[in-house]
């Protein structure tokens, strides 16, 4: 294999156009790169393309494949990696995340057309939103409360739903000491206590399969879709005791 062939086969820049070529798809073929949010931003982008009439069917997802696998040696990354190999999201003993490989993809269509054509519909995306914290956070790699809360509120508005109707939130939930508390505060601010019980169930697929980086979002989405299909929310592993009282409570085993 030549160097050019290797680059064409492995570079993220050519991933979506290669899929379009292999499957004979036309319309937008856009590669999104937004770090951990990549695959959900891809889903949002696909939804917008469908609404705009740019396509009638869309594939959206993400993949992370490490070679060599990261974090094998101690270094500056260790402040976000769990030393015991367990992601304990939202738990008092949370000490970091666990890196892993993964891939996921969803097929999206406009609902009325999917129903008219007899497609199996596993779930409906009522709305989505994308925002950015800018400089309003403690550091470049840290999330911000206001930015995350704004994204959640925007999604509620686009979906035209009342927060009181939300029973479960699939969170980013990496198990890091900085990220998880900020995420919970952002959700608390976005919901404003607006649920009948004062809380919603909170979970993250990262405790089950690790942090798949660019694929993390769509795998969380697939988890929620399967939860709706089976009417069962998988437990958030390794959760025993929250670090402090929260308005969101993790779905635990038991």
Short mmCIF file of C-alpha atoms in Angstrom, two decimals:
data_model
loop_
_atom_site.label_atom_id
_atom_site.label_comp_id
_atom_site.label_asym_id
_atom_site.label_seq_id
_atom_site.Cartn_x
_atom_site.Cartn_y
_atom_site.Cartn_z
CA UNK A 1 0.00 0.00 0.00
CA UNK A 2 1.36 3.40 -0.96
CA UNK A 3 1.46 6.36 1.42
CA UNK A 4 -1.35 8.04 -0.52
CA UNK A 5 -3.54 4.93 -0.28
CA UNK A 6 -2.87 4.73 3.44
CA UNK A 7 -3.86 8.35 3.96
CA UNK A 8 -7.02 7.95 1.90
CA UNK A 9 -7.98 4.87 3.90
CA UNK A 10 -7.23 6.19 7.38
CA UNK A 11 -7.63 9.97 7.39
CA UNK A 12 -10.78 11.34 9.03
CA UNK A 13 -11.05 13.89 6.21
CA UNK A 14 -12.05 11.13 3.78
CA UNK A 15 -14.24 9.03 6.08
CA UNK A 16 -17.69 10.31 5.13
CA UNK A 17 -16.95 10.66 1.42
CA UNK A 18 -15.62 7.08 1.38
CA UNK A 19 -18.84 5.81 2.98
CA UNK A 20 -20.87 7.80 0.44
CA UNK A 21 -18.78 6.31 -2.37
CA UNK A 22 -19.11 2.74 -1.11
CA UNK A 23 -22.88 3.00 -0.55
CA UNK A 24 -23.67 5.16 -3.56
CA UNK A 25 -25.04 8.02 -1.46
CA UNK A 26 -25.41 11.57 -2.72
CA UNK A 27 -26.03 14.81 -0.87
CA UNK A 28 -23.83 16.32 1.87
CA UNK A 29 -20.93 14.15 3.05
CA UNK A 30 -19.52 16.12 5.95
CA UNK A 31 -16.80 15.10 8.39
CA UNK A 32 -17.32 16.72 11.80
CA UNK A 33 -14.47 17.06 14.29
CA UNK A 34 -15.48 18.53 17.66
CA UNK A 35 -13.61 16.19 20.03
CA UNK A 36 -15.90 14.35 22.47
CA UNK A 37 -19.05 15.91 21.01
CA UNK A 38 -18.21 14.89 17.42
CA UNK A 39 -20.85 12.23 16.84
CA UNK A 40 -23.71 14.17 18.45
CA UNK A 41 -22.79 17.28 16.48
CA UNK A 42 -22.86 15.01 13.43
CA UNK A 43 -26.38 13.92 14.39
CA UNK A 44 -27.41 17.57 14.83
CA UNK A 45 -25.88 18.44 11.43
CA UNK A 46 -27.73 15.54 9.80
CA UNK A 47 -31.02 16.62 11.38
CA UNK A 48 -30.55 20.13 10.00
CA UNK A 49 -29.78 18.73 6.53
CA UNK A 50 -32.99 16.69 6.63
CA UNK A 51 -35.06 19.67 7.75
CA UNK A 52 -33.51 21.81 5.01
CA UNK A 53 -34.32 19.22 2.36
CA UNK A 54 -30.66 18.63 1.48
CA UNK A 55 -31.21 14.88 1.77
CA UNK A 56 -33.99 12.37 2.41
CA UNK A 57 -31.97 9.95 4.52
CA UNK A 58 -28.87 10.57 6.61
CA UNK A 59 -26.24 8.44 8.34
CA UNK A 60 -24.64 10.08 11.36
CA UNK A 61 -22.16 8.76 13.89
CA UNK A 62 -18.56 8.55 14.93
CA UNK A 63 -15.63 6.23 15.48
CA UNK A 64 -12.57 6.15 17.70
CA UNK A 65 -9.82 3.65 17.06
CA UNK A 66 -6.51 4.07 18.88
CA UNK A 67 -3.24 2.71 17.58
CA UNK A 68 -1.33 2.55 19.81
CA UNK A 69 -3.80 2.67 22.68
CA UNK A 70 -3.46 5.90 24.73
CA UNK A 71 -2.53 6.48 28.33
CA UNK A 72 -0.40 3.37 28.67
CA UNK A 73 2.36 5.32 30.35
CA UNK A 74 2.03 7.71 33.25
CA UNK A 75 2.10 11.33 32.21
CA UNK A 76 0.14 14.53 32.23
CA UNK A 77 -2.97 12.70 30.98
CA UNK A 78 -3.21 10.76 34.22
CA UNK A 79 -5.16 13.52 35.94
CA UNK A 80 -8.20 12.52 33.83
CA UNK A 81 -7.63 8.74 33.78
CA UNK A 82 -8.96 6.45 36.52
CA UNK A 83 -6.03 4.68 38.14
CA UNK A 84 -8.12 1.62 39.04
CA UNK A 85 -9.55 1.22 35.53
CA UNK A 86 -13.14 2.05 36.53
CA UNK A 87 -15.20 5.03 35.45
CA UNK A 88 -17.22 6.02 38.53
CA UNK A 89 -19.32 8.81 37.08
CA UNK A 90 -21.04 11.07 39.64
CA UNK A 91 -19.74 8.95 42.52
CA UNK A 92 -17.85 10.12 45.59
CA UNK A 93 -14.94 7.85 44.61
CA UNK A 94 -14.77 9.10 41.01
CA UNK A 95 -11.15 9.51 39.98
CA UNK A 96 -11.20 9.77 36.21
CA UNK A 97 -12.35 8.17 33.00
CA UNK A 98 -11.32 5.09 31.04
CA UNK A 99 -10.33 5.37 27.37
CA UNK A 100 -11.75 2.87 24.91
CA UNK A 101 -12.42 2.28 21.23
CA UNK A 102 -15.85 2.30 19.69
CA UNK A 103 -18.04 3.13 16.72
CA UNK A 104 -21.70 3.89 16.27
CA UNK A 105 -24.06 5.18 13.60
CA UNK A 106 -27.76 5.99 13.35
CA UNK A 107 -30.02 6.23 10.30
CA UNK A 108 -32.20 9.34 10.27
CA UNK A 109 -35.25 10.23 8.17
CA UNK A 110 -38.06 12.75 8.40
CA UNK A 111 -40.70 11.09 10.58
CA UNK A 112 -43.68 11.46 8.27
CA UNK A 113 -41.76 9.91 5.38
CA UNK A 114 -40.41 7.06 7.51
CA UNK A 115 -43.94 6.20 8.64
CA UNK A 116 -45.35 6.52 5.13
CA UNK A 117 -42.69 4.17 3.76
CA UNK A 118 -43.20 1.58 6.49
CA UNK A 119 -39.80 1.99 8.12
CA UNK A 120 -39.19 0.76 11.65
CA UNK A 121 -38.94 3.84 13.87
CA UNK A 122 -37.06 3.18 17.10
CA UNK A 123 -37.14 6.74 18.42
CA UNK A 124 -37.87 10.33 17.44
CA UNK A 125 -35.44 13.22 17.81
CA UNK A 126 -37.71 16.06 18.90
CA UNK A 127 -34.98 18.68 18.85
CA UNK A 128 -31.27 19.33 19.17
CA UNK A 129 -28.99 22.27 19.86
CA UNK A 130 -25.29 23.08 19.67
CA UNK A 131 -23.43 25.78 21.54
CA UNK A 132 -19.96 26.58 22.85
CA UNK A 133 -18.61 27.95 26.13
CA UNK A 134 -16.17 30.35 24.53
CA UNK A 135 -13.84 31.54 27.31
CA UNK A 136 -16.44 31.27 30.07
CA UNK A 137 -14.89 28.26 31.79
CA UNK A 138 -12.00 27.51 34.11
CA UNK A 139 -9.81 26.08 31.34
CA UNK A 140 -9.77 25.02 27.71
CA UNK A 141 -10.40 21.33 28.44
CA UNK A 142 -13.01 22.00 31.15
CA UNK A 143 -16.74 22.45 30.49
CA UNK A 144 -18.70 25.54 31.52
CA UNK A 145 -21.95 25.65 33.47
CA UNK A 146 -23.60 28.45 31.47
CA UNK A 147 -22.73 27.01 28.07
CA UNK A 148 -24.03 23.55 28.89
CA UNK A 149 -27.18 24.93 30.51
CA UNK A 150 -27.83 27.07 27.42
CA UNK A 151 -27.52 24.04 25.14
CA UNK A 152 -30.00 22.03 27.21
CA UNK A 153 -32.47 24.91 27.36
CA UNK A 154 -32.18 25.47 23.61
CA UNK A 155 -32.86 21.79 22.95
CA UNK A 156 -35.96 21.98 25.17
CA UNK A 157 -37.20 25.03 23.24
CA UNK A 158 -36.54 23.50 19.81
CA UNK A 159 -38.26 20.28 20.88
CA UNK A 160 -41.13 22.27 22.39
CA UNK A 161 -41.14 20.18 25.55
CA UNK A 162 -41.57 21.02 29.20
CA UNK A 163 -38.66 19.92 31.45
CA UNK A 164 -41.32 18.42 33.72
CA UNK A 165 -41.85 15.70 31.12
CA UNK A 166 -38.21 14.57 31.15
CA UNK A 167 -37.58 11.39 33.14
CA UNK A 168 -33.99 10.58 32.18
CA UNK A 169 -30.83 12.36 31.01
CA UNK A 170 -27.96 10.53 29.33
CA UNK A 171 -25.01 12.63 30.43
CA UNK A 172 -21.45 13.08 29.22
CA UNK A 173 -20.39 11.78 32.66
CA UNK A 174 -16.68 11.05 32.32
CA UNK A 175 -16.06 10.45 36.01
CA UNK A 176 -13.56 13.30 36.29
CA UNK A 177 -13.40 15.44 39.40
CA UNK A 178 -13.92 18.66 37.45
CA UNK A 179 -16.28 17.71 34.63
CA UNK A 180 -19.02 15.79 36.43
CA UNK A 181 -19.89 18.42 39.09
CA UNK A 182 -19.99 21.11 36.41
CA UNK A 183 -22.30 18.99 34.28
CA UNK A 184 -24.67 18.39 37.18
CA UNK A 185 -24.74 22.10 38.03
CA UNK A 186 -25.47 22.90 34.39
CA UNK A 187 -28.33 20.41 34.27
CA UNK A 188 -29.71 21.76 37.53
CA UNK A 189 -29.61 25.28 36.11
CA UNK A 190 -31.18 24.22 32.82
CA UNK A 191 -34.02 22.33 34.47
CA UNK A 192 -34.47 24.94 37.18
CA UNK A 193 -35.94 22.36 39.51
CA UNK A 194 -38.71 21.96 36.97
CA UNK A 195 -39.63 18.31 37.49
CA UNK A 196 -42.46 16.87 39.59
CA UNK A 197 -40.08 15.03 41.90
CA UNK A 198 -37.34 17.66 41.84
CA UNK A 199 -34.97 15.22 40.12
CA UNK A 200 -34.45 13.13 37.00
CA UNK A 201 -32.58 9.91 36.49
CA UNK A 202 -29.03 10.47 35.32
CA UNK A 203 -26.77 7.99 33.55
CA UNK A 204 -23.76 7.62 31.29
CA UNK A 205 -22.71 4.77 29.04
CA UNK A 206 -19.05 5.50 29.82
CA UNK A 207 -19.28 3.48 33.04
CA UNK A 208 -20.21 0.46 30.89
CA UNK A 209 -17.87 0.78 27.91
CA UNK A 210 -15.43 3.58 28.70
CA UNK A 211 -14.89 6.92 26.98
CA UNK A 212 -14.93 6.42 23.21
CA UNK A 213 -14.13 10.07 22.47
CA UNK A 214 -15.52 10.95 19.01
CA UNK A 215 -18.00 8.05 19.20
CA UNK A 216 -19.15 8.73 22.77
CA UNK A 217 -22.19 10.85 21.98
CA UNK A 218 -23.85 8.61 19.43
CA UNK A 219 -23.26 5.55 21.61
CA UNK A 220 -25.08 7.36 24.41
CA UNK A 221 -27.88 8.13 21.97
CA UNK A 222 -28.09 4.48 20.91
CA UNK A 223 -28.21 3.48 24.57
CA UNK A 224 -31.21 5.77 25.13
CA UNK A 225 -32.97 4.47 22.01
CA UNK A 226 -32.49 0.87 23.16
CA UNK A 227 -33.68 1.84 26.64
CA UNK A 228 -36.90 3.16 25.12
CA UNK A 229 -37.28 0.03 23.01
CA UNK A 230 -36.78 -2.36 25.94
CA UNK A 231 -38.37 -0.01 28.51
CA UNK A 232 -35.34 -0.55 30.72
CA UNK A 233 -32.57 1.84 31.77
CA UNK A 234 -29.23 0.04 32.22
CA UNK A 235 -27.54 0.78 35.56
CA UNK A 236 -24.77 3.33 35.78
CA UNK A 237 -21.97 1.08 37.01
CA UNK A 238 -19.79 1.77 40.05
CA UNK A 239 -22.19 4.39 41.43
CA UNK A 240 -22.76 4.07 45.14
CA UNK A 241 -22.59 7.43 46.90
CA UNK A 242 -22.88 10.90 45.33
CA UNK A 243 -20.29 13.43 46.34
CA UNK A 244 -23.04 15.71 47.64
CA UNK A 245 -26.79 16.13 47.43
CA UNK A 246 -27.84 16.68 43.82
CA UNK A 247 -31.09 17.30 42.01
CA UNK A 248 -30.17 14.53 39.57
CA UNK A 249 -29.69 10.99 40.80
CA UNK A 250 -27.76 8.31 38.93
CA UNK A 251 -29.50 5.16 37.74
CA UNK A 252 -27.88 2.53 39.90
CA UNK A 253 -27.91 -1.23 40.03
CA UNK A 254 -29.74 -2.94 42.83
#
